[in-house]
Amino acid sequence: MKNHQRFRTFAAGFTRLAQTHGADEGAMLEHGARLLAELISVDDWLPDEAARPHAKYYQQFLLHCDPLERFSVVSFVWGPGQRTPVHDHCTWGLVGVLRGSEQCRRFSRLEPGEPLHPGDSYRLDAGAVDLLSPREGDIHEVSNALTDKVSISIHVYGANIGAVSRHVFEPETGLEKPFVSGYSSPQLPNFWDRSEAVRGSLGR
Ligand code: FE2
């Protein structure tokens, strides 16, 4: 049995954070990174249906969306060698590696339509959290750093990310195209069935 309480505690903590600091991107990133680091510090809670790789495509399973769409939580499941196109987010983001390892490369651009400048490439191992802010430039490319294993990362964004109109880029030319990612499953995992514990308490 997975430890769904760990995710419920995270979702409740993030909801409280959105209530108090929802309009403050810096505070959401700073405090949110701590909550995400705690969530990914133990790999005992992610439902199997949100951890399944696809042979061809990296997967994006929605785990939770705030009803006011102030944030959403997604599990990214990377098969060996899978990678994103170069893309932006148009909102703040947090990336926490739960299993395996991710390789990230940032890109910057001086003018729209100009070629992108590749920045640092860096690796994030399990337990690491990366921050993304459109204010500082949020164009990047992400891939599974492992060539023989699945990697999984948990992402939090400042919107219902699957429904955000954003962009993919051709770095050599700077050509950008609109992009709406959607999600890989029409269903959400059920973290909220606490009935067993409640039934167990009835006999006491
Ligand atoms: Fe991204």
Tab-separated table of C-alpha atoms and ligand atoms in Angstrom, residues 87 89 132 140 157, ligand 1:
chain	number	residue	atom	x	y	z
A	87	HIS	CA	10.232	24.798	-24.459
A	89	HIS	CA	6.385	27.440	-19.333
A	132	LEU	CA	12.102	27.952	-13.031
A	140	HIS	CA	14.962	24.713	-21.284
A	157	TYR	CA	3.705	24.861	-11.804
B	1	FE2	FE	9.989	22.291	-18.639
